[in-house]
Structure formats: C-alpha cells, structure tokens
Amino acid sequence: MKMKMKPLITLLITLPSLSLSFQSTSSPPSTPTLNNQPCCDSLLSQRYHHPPIIPTFQRKKCQQKQHHDLLRNQQTSTTTTTSTQLSMCQLLGMNCAELTDFTFSFRGFARRGGATDVHSHGWGLCFYDGRGLRAFHDPDPAAESMLAEFLQNHPVKTLNMVSHIRYATRGEVLLENVHPFQREMWGISFCFAHNGDVTSFDRSRFATKNDDPNNIPKMNKTNNPIVKIPWIGRSIGVQDTGERPYNPIGATDSEAMFCAILNALRARFDTLPSLPKLHSAVQSLCNEITELDSAYEGTTILNFLLGCGPHIQFAYSWPGSREGSSVWNGLHYLVREPPFHSAHLSDIDYSINFATRTTEDDRIAIIATAPLTDDEDWVEINRGELLMFDDGLPHLAPEECYEAELKDHGLESDVMAVTPTLEIDVRRYKLRKDFYQGAAI
C-alpha cells in the first residue's frame, strides 16, 4: 500500500472509537516536534489522556549501555554492500496486564525501518482488539510511511501486539511478503512475525520437490512450480498425509514456516489445547525445525513472535549471525512494572517518565530483536527457549502456563470443543496441589 499526499485529497482512517481525517497542506504541522518527530507519546493505561511529553535530557546510564552501543554500531554499518546483504529483519512485541498503547516503543522501532538502520523493505503491525485482530501493512520503509507515523501519533490500546520491519532476503519487496502474517485456526486469529534464516523453508528448494524420481517439478497454468511446503509434526506424533490446509501467499520462508506450524497443530489437536499443551507442542515443533534445518548449509537463525488471541504471545529464539557478519540476531525482552521509571529510546532522542503515567495495575512486557532503550536492563532469551507471555509476564515451562489458564486467558473459541478438564494436564505436569486447589478445575 503506497500512500502519497496530494493537495486537497483527504485520507480517512478509522480505528476503534477513532475516526480521524488528514488533509494535505503546504503549511508546517501544528504539532510540536522534536528532531522532526511530533512531541506526543505513549500512555500506558486507558485511564489517562494524551498530553504532549517533553523529552528528558538528564538520564542515568544503564550498565548495559556500552554493549548496546556496540550492537547498534554493528547494525547500522551499512556503508558497504557486504554489511547490507548480511542484515536481517527485526521484531517488536508487546504484552500487557492492562490496556496499553504501543506508541513509545513503536516510535523508536519505526526509525530502524530506513532511518537508523537498513530494514526498509516494508513493515507491519498487528494488535488484538478483543478477539478481533487489526492489521497494518506497508511495503514502504517504516521511517517514511505515513501510516506508521499515524500509529506513532495516535495511540490505540491493546493487550497484545506484534510488529515487524523487513530487510528482504527471500521474496521481493511486495505487500504479500510483509509480516506479520495472519491465519484463522480453531476460530482464533493467529499472527506470526519472524526474523532469521531457515533454509529448509526456502521456496527455491522445496518448490521443486515432488514424488517424481527425476525431480521434475509439477507446473501450474502460469508455468511456475507448484508449491508444497515441507511437513513438520513428527515430534508431536502426527505424520504427513499430504494435506496442507494452510499455504503461503507470498514467497518468504517465514510465511511457509508459519503455515507448516499451523498445519502440524491442526493435525495434532481435535479439541482446543490447554496452554501447557500448546507450549509443549510449539516447543517440540521448534526443535524439529532446527534439527531439519541442520541438514542444510548455512547458519540456522530462528526468532519469532506468535500471537494466539487477545492475551497470549509466544516468543522463540534460536539466535545467531549470518556467515561473515557480526550482526547478532536474537530476541530481548524487559518487563516494566511498579515502581516505574523513565526510559529513553536509543534510535531517537526521546524520553518518557512512566512513573507519572501508570498505576499499580500496569505491567508491560516488551520483546525486541535489539534493545529499544539505552537506560533499561534487557534480558536476552537463551538459545532454544520458548517463552509464553501473558499479563506482561514471561512463562518458560509448560507448567507455568497454568497461571494464565486460571485467569481465563486460555484459548477461546466458539467452533472448537474444549479439552474437558485440566485435571489430566495437572497430573501430567505434577503441579503442587495448593497451586490449583479451589480454582474450579
């Protein structure tokens, strides 16, 4: 979606309970600006209005700042063709205990889409509005996108958000290749964004594979190879029957892998799984993918965010650097909770004091490829770890996911039968009786 401003043309954009009209003029914007960026910013709770935020120039230095500066210098070394070719996409996720807008984090993240970094081949953002999923996609650079600017300056609130800025390594710079990807399964909207390099899902490899012993690809009416994505699922007890309910629209390895994960989960469960079962299954599939990819040359890099409805977001990391590159591709996260402090974005001179805009009920988890702020302590997710985020908190092991179930934050569907009870899973994971006693399960 390429959007150009023309005189006397009005663009109408509608969001939840929000209808705003933009009209191009030759006069300068009336909104106060900072480094050519509007001085309005994020609010962490629906209890607050949206006053302008004055940047804070007196900031404490984080003990990780030296490491973070080194990381950013590596990622912004784009003066040579080699360094550009070795770049990858970046991810941003947010998961909250209370309805929260994402404009502060997205403001810094969008700068990496063509301004402070090279990820200029499109951007996308999905957030849950109840059980519905609102999606924004643009093949233009996020740093130049009018739609991205709109989202930065007009806060909308959610409990769960996934965003992505793209540096194209597989698939052309087209709208159909822009993350996050979305699919319906079990009557639930799932969204998926990926950073990395998974050769086993490269279309140029699997599109030519078929049952023909001479490996001659079957062709469609436009004389292109018929695509049949690889099957995964043996790790969770499902074999390949040849059925592929979910298939990629674009040409990225990311979307193909997302479809493969959904195909395996759909084949595995005939009732809606509990969150511990879902965590265990996704972890097994991730292990299977990395093992499958180890048969190919090159370094496997697999980092993704998976939204599973209004409350739940999974984050998986198999980090690494492309051969010949020092740019590290992993996942980091932090949890902002009381007592709140100020934070300063590393990609733009912009600060906010969260202590003046939050309550004891607010808690926000931010997940990003590289830390977005230079004065907070970020935690890197370890290789092979799958975290489930709910209410702004990470859960590492399947048994920890019961906390979300007891809050009624599990998967919700009107078209899929629910697992009869949780007692079987409780016994399986040997939870303490006092953990679930009296919880009506």
Short mmCIF file of C-alpha atoms in Angstrom, two decimals:
data_model
loop_
_atom_site.label_atom_id
_atom_site.label_comp_id
_atom_site.label_asym_id
_atom_site.label_seq_id
_atom_site.Cartn_x
_atom_site.Cartn_y
_atom_site.Cartn_z
CA MET A 1 0.00 0.00 0.00
CA LYS A 2 1.80 3.06 -1.24
CA MET A 3 0.29 6.28 0.04
CA LYS A 4 1.13 9.70 -1.41
CA MET A 5 -0.05 13.05 -0.12
CA LYS A 6 -1.74 15.24 -2.76
CA PRO A 7 -3.30 18.68 -2.34
CA LEU A 8 -6.95 18.76 -1.40
CA ILE A 9 -7.14 14.99 -1.03
CA THR A 10 -8.47 13.79 2.30
CA LEU A 11 -7.48 10.43 3.80
CA LEU A 12 -9.89 8.92 6.31
CA ILE A 13 -8.54 6.30 8.73
CA THR A 14 -10.80 4.58 11.24
CA LEU A 15 -9.63 2.83 14.40
CA PRO A 16 -11.56 1.63 17.47
CA SER A 17 -13.77 4.53 18.54
CA LEU A 18 -11.49 6.80 16.49
CA SER A 19 -12.19 8.49 13.16
CA LEU A 20 -9.58 10.97 12.02
CA SER A 21 -9.15 12.91 8.81
CA PHE A 22 -5.87 14.11 7.31
CA GLN A 23 -5.72 16.82 4.64
CA SER A 24 -2.50 17.80 2.99
CA THR A 25 -1.49 21.45 3.10
CA SER A 26 1.60 23.41 2.34
CA SER A 27 1.78 24.81 5.87
CA PRO A 28 4.01 23.22 8.54
CA PRO A 29 2.46 20.84 11.10
CA SER A 30 0.92 22.46 14.13
CA THR A 31 2.05 19.67 16.47
CA PRO A 32 5.25 20.49 18.43
CA THR A 33 8.17 18.48 17.10
CA LEU A 34 11.43 17.05 18.39
CA ASN A 35 14.09 16.10 15.82
CA ASN A 36 11.28 16.39 13.24
CA GLN A 37 9.17 13.99 15.29
CA PRO A 38 5.87 15.02 16.94
CA CYS A 39 6.14 15.55 20.70
CA CYS A 40 3.24 13.32 21.66
CA ASP A 41 3.75 9.89 23.07
CA SER A 42 2.65 6.68 24.71
CA LEU A 43 0.24 6.31 27.58
CA LEU A 44 0.32 3.07 29.48
CA SER A 45 -3.29 2.83 30.65
CA GLN A 46 -6.74 3.63 29.38
CA ARG A 47 -7.16 5.79 32.46
CA TYR A 48 -5.04 8.59 31.00
CA HIS A 49 -5.42 11.23 28.30
CA HIS A 50 -2.72 12.04 25.76
CA PRO A 51 -0.80 15.24 26.71
CA PRO A 52 2.45 16.21 24.97
CA ILE A 53 5.58 14.68 26.53
CA ILE A 54 8.67 16.83 26.96
CA PRO A 55 11.87 14.82 26.39
CA THR A 56 14.13 14.24 29.37
CA PHE A 57 17.77 15.11 28.70
CA GLN A 58 19.12 14.14 32.14
CA ARG A 59 19.23 10.35 32.02
CA LYS A 60 21.03 7.73 34.04
CA LYS A 61 23.34 5.45 32.13
CA CYS A 62 22.42 1.80 32.00
CA GLN A 63 25.12 -0.69 32.86
CA GLN A 64 24.40 -2.40 29.57
CA LYS A 65 24.74 0.77 27.51
CA GLN A 66 28.26 0.00 26.31
CA HIS A 67 27.17 -3.39 24.99
CA HIS A 68 24.06 -1.90 23.44
CA ASP A 69 26.00 0.89 21.69
CA LEU A 70 28.30 -1.74 20.20
CA LEU A 71 25.29 -3.71 18.97
CA ARG A 72 23.72 -0.66 17.37
CA ASN A 73 27.01 0.29 15.69
CA GLN A 74 27.18 -3.17 14.16
CA GLN A 75 23.62 -2.98 12.92
CA THR A 76 23.99 0.49 11.40
CA SER A 77 27.17 -0.32 9.46
CA THR A 78 25.52 -0.07 6.06
CA THR A 79 28.16 1.76 4.09
CA THR A 80 29.26 -1.38 2.26
CA THR A 81 27.34 -3.82 0.14
CA THR A 82 28.56 -6.74 2.24
CA SER A 83 27.19 -5.42 5.53
CA THR A 84 23.84 -4.64 3.92
CA GLN A 85 23.50 -8.11 2.46
CA LEU A 86 24.15 -9.64 5.87
CA SER A 87 21.32 -7.77 7.60
CA MET A 88 18.02 -9.31 8.67
CA CYS A 89 14.57 -8.23 9.77
CA GLN A 90 13.65 -7.03 13.26
CA LEU A 91 10.78 -7.88 15.60
CA LEU A 92 8.77 -5.98 18.21
CA GLY A 93 6.16 -7.41 20.54
CA MET A 94 4.16 -6.06 23.47
CA ASN A 95 2.07 -7.95 26.03
CA CYS A 96 0.27 -6.19 28.88
CA ALA A 97 -1.75 -6.65 32.05
CA GLU A 98 -3.89 -3.57 31.29
CA LEU A 99 -4.90 -2.00 28.00
CA THR A 100 -1.84 -0.09 26.81
CA ASP A 101 -0.78 1.82 23.72
CA PHE A 102 2.44 0.99 21.95
CA THR A 103 3.42 4.38 20.52
CA PHE A 104 6.56 4.87 22.64
CA SER A 105 8.18 1.58 21.59
CA PHE A 106 6.90 1.75 18.02
CA ARG A 107 8.29 5.29 17.63
CA GLY A 108 11.84 4.02 18.18
CA PHE A 109 11.27 0.76 16.31
CA ALA A 110 9.99 2.52 13.18
CA ARG A 111 13.17 4.61 12.99
CA ARG A 112 15.06 1.40 12.28
CA GLY A 113 12.95 0.96 9.16
CA GLY A 114 15.20 3.03 6.89
CA ALA A 115 16.47 5.87 9.14
CA THR A 116 18.83 4.47 11.80
CA ASP A 117 19.03 1.02 10.22
CA VAL A 118 18.56 -0.69 6.85
CA HIS A 119 15.25 -2.51 7.36
CA SER A 120 13.47 -0.51 4.67
CA HIS A 121 11.60 -3.19 2.72
CA GLY A 122 8.25 -2.82 4.41
CA TRP A 123 6.73 -3.02 7.86
CA GLY A 124 3.65 -4.43 9.52
CA LEU A 125 1.85 -4.36 12.84
CA CYS A 126 -1.00 -6.45 14.27
CA PHE A 127 -2.82 -5.89 17.54
CA TYR A 128 -5.75 -7.62 19.15
CA ASP A 129 -9.00 -5.76 19.75
CA GLY A 130 -10.90 -8.27 21.85
CA ARG A 131 -10.91 -11.47 19.81
CA GLY A 132 -10.50 -9.47 16.61
CA LEU A 133 -7.16 -8.69 15.02
CA ARG A 134 -6.37 -5.32 13.42
CA ALA A 135 -3.58 -5.42 10.85
CA PHE A 136 -1.49 -2.69 9.20
CA HIS A 137 0.95 -3.48 6.37
CA ASP A 138 3.03 -1.26 4.10
CA PRO A 139 5.82 -2.27 1.66
CA ASP A 140 7.38 1.20 2.08
CA PRO A 141 10.01 1.95 4.78
CA ALA A 142 8.54 2.43 8.24
CA ALA A 143 10.63 5.57 8.77
CA GLU A 144 8.90 7.19 5.77
CA SER A 145 5.43 5.66 6.00
CA MET A 146 2.50 7.98 6.65
CA LEU A 147 0.58 5.03 8.12
CA ALA A 148 3.42 4.28 10.55
CA GLU A 149 3.52 7.96 11.52
CA PHE A 150 -0.21 7.87 12.19
CA LEU A 151 0.18 4.93 14.59
CA GLN A 152 3.01 6.73 16.41
CA ASN A 153 0.97 9.86 16.95
CA HIS A 154 -2.49 8.47 17.69
CA PRO A 155 -2.38 5.88 20.46
CA VAL A 156 -4.64 2.86 20.31
CA LYS A 157 -4.68 0.43 23.20
CA THR A 158 -4.35 -3.33 23.30
CA LEU A 159 -3.19 -6.20 25.50
CA ASN A 160 -1.21 -7.93 22.76
CA MET A 161 0.74 -6.58 19.76
CA VAL A 162 3.24 -7.94 17.18
CA SER A 163 5.24 -5.81 14.73
CA HIS A 164 7.97 -6.34 12.13
CA ILE A 165 10.31 -4.29 9.95
CA ARG A 166 11.65 -6.10 6.92
CA TYR A 167 15.00 -6.46 5.22
CA ALA A 168 14.23 -8.69 2.23
CA THR A 169 16.39 -11.80 1.90
CA ARG A 170 13.76 -14.12 0.40
CA GLY A 171 10.87 -12.81 -1.63
CA GLU A 172 10.56 -9.49 -3.42
CA VAL A 173 9.59 -6.19 -1.82
CA LEU A 174 5.86 -6.73 -2.18
CA LEU A 175 2.91 -6.38 0.16
CA GLU A 176 2.28 -10.14 0.27
CA ASN A 177 5.75 -10.65 1.76
CA VAL A 178 5.31 -8.16 4.62
CA HIS A 179 4.98 -9.58 8.15
CA PRO A 180 3.12 -10.22 10.43
CA PHE A 181 1.17 -12.95 8.66
CA GLN A 182 -2.30 -13.88 9.88
CA ARG A 183 -4.42 -17.02 9.71
CA GLU A 184 -7.60 -18.27 11.39
CA MET A 185 -7.37 -21.64 13.15
CA TRP A 186 -9.86 -23.12 15.62
CA GLY A 187 -11.90 -19.93 15.33
CA ILE A 188 -8.92 -17.92 16.67
CA SER A 189 -6.86 -15.28 14.87
CA PHE A 190 -3.16 -16.16 14.92
CA CYS A 191 -0.41 -13.78 13.81
CA PHE A 192 3.27 -14.51 13.20
CA ALA A 193 6.45 -12.49 12.56
CA HIS A 194 9.89 -13.99 12.01
CA ASN A 195 13.50 -12.87 11.99
CA GLY A 196 16.17 -15.22 10.72
CA ASP A 197 17.20 -17.65 8.03
CA VAL A 198 15.60 -21.12 7.77
CA THR A 199 16.85 -22.77 4.57
CA SER A 200 14.54 -25.78 4.82
CA PHE A 201 11.60 -23.44 4.15
CA ASP A 202 13.26 -21.63 1.23
CA ARG A 203 10.79 -21.83 -1.68
CA SER A 204 13.60 -22.29 -4.20
CA ARG A 205 14.36 -25.60 -2.52
CA PHE A 206 11.02 -27.12 -1.58
CA ALA A 207 9.04 -25.87 -4.61
CA THR A 208 10.90 -28.26 -6.92
CA LYS A 209 10.48 -31.34 -4.73
CA ASN A 210 7.80 -33.89 -5.59
CA ASP A 211 7.31 -37.59 -5.99
CA ASP A 212 8.84 -37.63 -9.47
CA PRO A 213 12.08 -39.66 -9.28
CA ASN A 214 13.62 -37.27 -11.79
CA ASN A 215 12.68 -34.34 -9.50
CA ILE A 216 10.91 -32.54 -12.34
CA PRO A 217 8.59 -30.00 -10.71
CA LYS A 218 4.89 -30.02 -11.50
CA MET A 219 3.86 -26.73 -13.07
CA ASN A 220 0.74 -24.59 -12.73
CA LYS A 221 -1.03 -22.73 -15.52
CA THR A 222 1.40 -19.79 -15.26
CA ASN A 223 4.31 -22.19 -15.75
CA ASN A 224 5.56 -21.80 -12.17
CA PRO A 225 6.46 -24.72 -9.89
CA ILE A 226 3.57 -25.91 -7.73
CA VAL A 227 4.46 -25.22 -4.12
CA LYS A 228 4.06 -27.86 -1.42
CA ILE A 229 5.59 -26.73 1.83
CA PRO A 230 7.62 -29.16 3.95
CA TRP A 231 5.83 -31.18 6.60
CA ILE A 232 6.70 -30.95 10.27
CA GLY A 233 4.86 -32.68 13.09
CA ARG A 234 6.57 -35.98 13.70
CA SER A 235 7.86 -34.58 17.00
CA ILE A 236 4.26 -34.24 18.23
CA GLY A 237 3.05 -37.55 16.82
CA VAL A 238 1.48 -36.56 13.50
CA GLN A 239 2.56 -37.96 10.16
CA ASP A 240 2.38 -36.40 6.73
CA THR A 241 -0.87 -37.35 5.00
CA GLY A 242 -0.27 -34.95 2.13
CA GLU A 243 -2.87 -32.45 3.36
CA ARG A 244 -1.84 -28.78 3.62
CA PRO A 245 -4.78 -26.70 4.88
CA TYR A 246 -2.51 -23.67 5.30
CA ASN A 247 -0.30 -22.44 2.50
CA PRO A 248 1.81 -19.32 1.89
CA ILE A 249 0.56 -16.43 -0.21
CA GLY A 250 3.95 -14.78 -0.59
CA ALA A 251 7.42 -16.16 -1.22
CA THR A 252 9.12 -15.90 2.20
CA ASP A 253 10.49 -18.78 4.24
CA SER A 254 8.79 -17.11 7.22
CA GLU A 255 5.23 -17.48 5.96
CA ALA A 256 5.89 -21.03 4.77
CA MET A 257 7.15 -21.97 8.23
CA PHE A 258 4.15 -20.31 9.90
CA CYS A 259 1.81 -22.36 7.71
CA ALA A 260 3.76 -25.54 8.49
CA ILE A 261 3.43 -24.92 12.24
CA LEU A 262 -0.33 -24.38 11.93
CA ASN A 263 -0.71 -27.48 9.75
CA ALA A 264 1.01 -29.59 12.41
CA LEU A 265 -1.02 -28.14 15.31
CA ARG A 266 -4.28 -28.60 13.39
CA ALA A 267 -3.42 -32.24 12.72
CA ARG A 268 -2.40 -32.85 16.33
CA PHE A 269 -5.38 -31.46 18.25
CA ASP A 270 -9.05 -32.31 17.72
CA THR A 271 -10.02 -30.36 20.83
CA LEU A 272 -8.81 -26.92 21.88
CA PRO A 273 -5.50 -27.48 23.70
CA SER A 274 -4.68 -26.02 27.08
CA LEU A 275 -1.84 -23.50 27.16
CA PRO A 276 0.61 -26.01 28.72
CA LYS A 277 -0.16 -28.47 25.91
CA LEU A 278 0.19 -25.74 23.29
CA HIS A 279 3.51 -24.58 24.76
CA SER A 280 4.83 -28.13 24.76
CA ALA A 281 3.74 -28.74 21.16
CA VAL A 282 5.19 -25.47 19.81
CA GLN A 283 8.47 -26.14 21.62
CA SER A 284 8.68 -29.59 20.05
CA LEU A 285 7.99 -28.16 16.59
CA CYS A 286 10.72 -25.56 17.05
CA ASN A 287 13.17 -28.31 17.98
CA GLU A 288 12.09 -30.26 14.90
CA ILE A 289 12.59 -27.25 12.61
CA THR A 290 16.11 -26.53 13.85
CA GLU A 291 17.02 -30.21 13.51
CA LEU A 292 15.56 -30.33 9.99
CA ASP A 293 17.43 -27.19 9.00
CA SER A 294 20.74 -28.53 10.28
CA ALA A 295 20.90 -30.73 7.16
CA TYR A 296 21.41 -27.64 5.01
CA GLU A 297 24.44 -25.44 4.63
CA GLY A 298 24.47 -22.13 6.44
CA THR A 299 23.54 -20.96 9.90
CA THR A 300 20.04 -21.57 11.20
CA ILE A 301 18.59 -18.40 12.74
CA LEU A 302 15.03 -18.71 14.00
CA ASN A 303 13.41 -15.98 16.08
CA PHE A 304 9.67 -15.44 16.01
CA LEU A 305 6.67 -13.94 17.77
CA LEU A 306 3.36 -15.80 17.65
CA GLY A 307 0.13 -14.11 18.76
CA CYS A 308 -2.60 -16.52 19.87
CA GLY A 309 -5.54 -14.31 20.71
CA PRO A 310 -6.00 -11.25 22.92
CA HIS A 311 -3.87 -12.41 25.86
CA ILE A 312 -1.17 -14.84 24.72
CA GLN A 313 2.06 -14.29 22.80
CA PHE A 314 4.87 -16.80 22.29
CA ALA A 315 8.48 -15.74 21.70
CA TYR A 316 11.08 -18.24 20.47
CA SER A 317 14.77 -17.63 19.89
CA TRP A 318 17.43 -19.60 18.08
CA PRO A 319 19.89 -16.70 17.65
CA GLY A 320 22.94 -16.30 15.51
CA SER A 321 24.83 -14.27 12.94
CA ARG A 322 24.94 -14.82 9.22
CA GLU A 323 28.24 -16.14 7.93
CA GLY A 324 30.64 -13.24 7.52
CA SER A 325 28.55 -10.90 9.68
CA SER A 326 28.95 -9.65 13.23
CA VAL A 327 25.29 -8.56 13.44
CA TRP A 328 23.67 -10.65 16.18
CA ASN A 329 20.08 -11.73 15.57
CA GLY A 330 18.31 -12.79 18.75
CA LEU A 331 15.44 -11.69 20.96
CA HIS A 332 15.50 -9.50 24.07
CA TYR A 333 12.77 -8.55 26.48
CA LEU A 334 12.08 -6.44 29.53
CA VAL A 335 9.14 -6.12 31.93
CA ARG A 336 8.08 -2.67 33.08
CA GLU A 337 6.21 -2.85 36.39
CA PRO A 338 5.97 -0.84 39.61
CA PRO A 339 7.99 1.06 40.61
CA PHE A 340 8.15 2.65 37.16
CA HIS A 341 11.00 4.86 35.94
CA SER A 342 11.96 6.96 32.94
CA ALA A 343 13.05 5.38 29.66
CA HIS A 344 14.95 6.83 26.70
CA LEU A 345 14.80 5.49 23.15
CA SER A 346 18.13 4.62 21.56
CA ASP A 347 17.09 5.45 17.98
CA ILE A 348 15.74 8.94 18.68
CA ASP A 349 16.33 11.47 21.46
CA TYR A 350 13.02 10.86 23.16
CA SER A 351 12.14 10.03 26.78
CA ILE A 352 9.09 9.37 28.91
CA ASN A 353 8.68 9.12 32.67
CA PHE A 354 6.38 6.13 33.13
CA ALA A 355 6.13 6.78 36.86
CA THR A 356 3.80 9.70 36.20
CA ARG A 357 1.53 7.74 33.89
CA THR A 358 0.96 4.36 35.45
CA THR A 359 -0.83 2.66 38.34
CA GLU A 360 -0.10 -0.39 40.45
CA ASP A 361 -2.13 -2.47 37.99
CA ASP A 362 0.06 -1.73 34.95
CA ARG A 363 2.68 -4.19 33.76
CA ILE A 364 4.12 -4.31 30.25
CA ALA A 365 6.46 -6.79 28.58
CA ILE A 366 8.36 -5.53 25.53
CA ILE A 367 10.10 -8.02 23.21
CA ALA A 368 12.54 -6.81 20.54
CA THR A 369 15.32 -8.08 18.31
CA ALA A 370 17.67 -5.49 19.80
CA PRO A 371 17.01 -3.34 22.89
CA LEU A 372 14.96 -0.25 22.09
CA THR A 373 16.08 1.83 25.07
CA ASP A 374 19.57 2.66 26.32
CA ASP A 375 18.82 3.10 30.02
CA GLU A 376 16.94 -0.10 30.91
CA ASP A 377 18.08 -3.66 31.61
CA TRP A 378 17.08 -6.00 28.78
CA VAL A 379 17.27 -9.78 29.04
CA GLU A 380 18.30 -11.90 26.06
CA ILE A 381 16.26 -15.05 25.51
CA ASN A 382 18.53 -18.09 25.55
CA ARG A 383 19.04 -20.32 22.56
CA GLY A 384 16.16 -22.77 22.14
CA GLU A 385 13.90 -21.13 24.73
CA LEU A 386 10.20 -20.64 24.12
CA LEU A 387 8.57 -18.04 26.37
CA MET A 388 4.83 -17.57 26.70
CA PHE A 389 3.81 -14.03 27.66
CA ASP A 390 0.55 -13.28 29.46
CA ASP A 391 -0.38 -10.26 31.57
CA GLY A 392 3.05 -8.80 30.83
CA LEU A 393 4.92 -11.74 32.38
CA PRO A 394 7.08 -14.44 30.73
CA HIS A 395 6.44 -18.15 31.37
CA LEU A 396 9.21 -20.55 30.39
CA ALA A 397 7.96 -24.06 31.22
CA PRO A 398 4.62 -25.63 30.25
CA GLU A 399 3.55 -25.99 33.87
CA GLU A 400 3.98 -22.24 34.38
CA CYS A 401 1.30 -21.62 31.74
CA TYR A 402 -1.44 -22.79 34.11
CA GLU A 403 -1.38 -19.40 35.76
CA ALA A 404 -2.84 -17.94 32.56
CA GLU A 405 -5.46 -20.70 32.36
CA LEU A 406 -6.62 -19.93 35.89
CA LYS A 407 -7.13 -16.30 34.84
CA ASP A 408 -9.35 -17.45 31.94
CA HIS A 409 -6.68 -16.31 29.49
CA GLY A 410 -6.50 -19.64 27.67
CA LEU A 411 -7.51 -20.18 24.06
CA GLU A 412 -11.13 -19.22 23.42
CA SER A 413 -13.24 -20.48 20.52
CA ASP A 414 -16.89 -20.88 19.59
CA VAL A 415 -16.21 -23.53 16.95
CA MET A 416 -13.75 -25.89 18.65
CA ALA A 417 -14.52 -28.24 21.53
CA VAL A 418 -12.51 -27.50 24.66
CA THR A 419 -10.45 -30.13 26.45
CA PRO A 420 -12.95 -31.50 29.02
CA THR A 421 -10.94 -30.67 32.12
CA LEU A 422 -7.46 -29.57 33.13
CA GLU A 423 -7.02 -32.30 35.76
CA ILE A 424 -5.23 -34.63 33.34
CA ASP A 425 -2.71 -31.93 32.44
CA VAL A 426 -2.33 -31.03 36.12
CA ARG A 427 -1.38 -34.61 36.93
CA ARG A 428 0.88 -34.81 33.90
CA TYR A 429 2.95 -31.80 34.94
CA LYS A 430 2.79 -32.77 38.66
CA LEU A 431 1.77 -29.34 39.87
CA ARG A 432 1.55 -28.69 43.58
CA LYS A 433 -1.96 -29.21 44.86
CA ASP A 434 -2.01 -25.80 46.55
CA PHE A 435 -1.35 -24.18 43.17
CA TYR A 436 -4.65 -25.15 41.65
CA GLN A 437 -6.83 -26.17 44.60
CA GLY A 438 -10.01 -24.11 44.70
CA ALA A 439 -9.55 -22.83 41.16
CA ALA A 440 -12.66 -24.62 39.85
CA ILE A 441 -10.73 -27.03 37.64
#
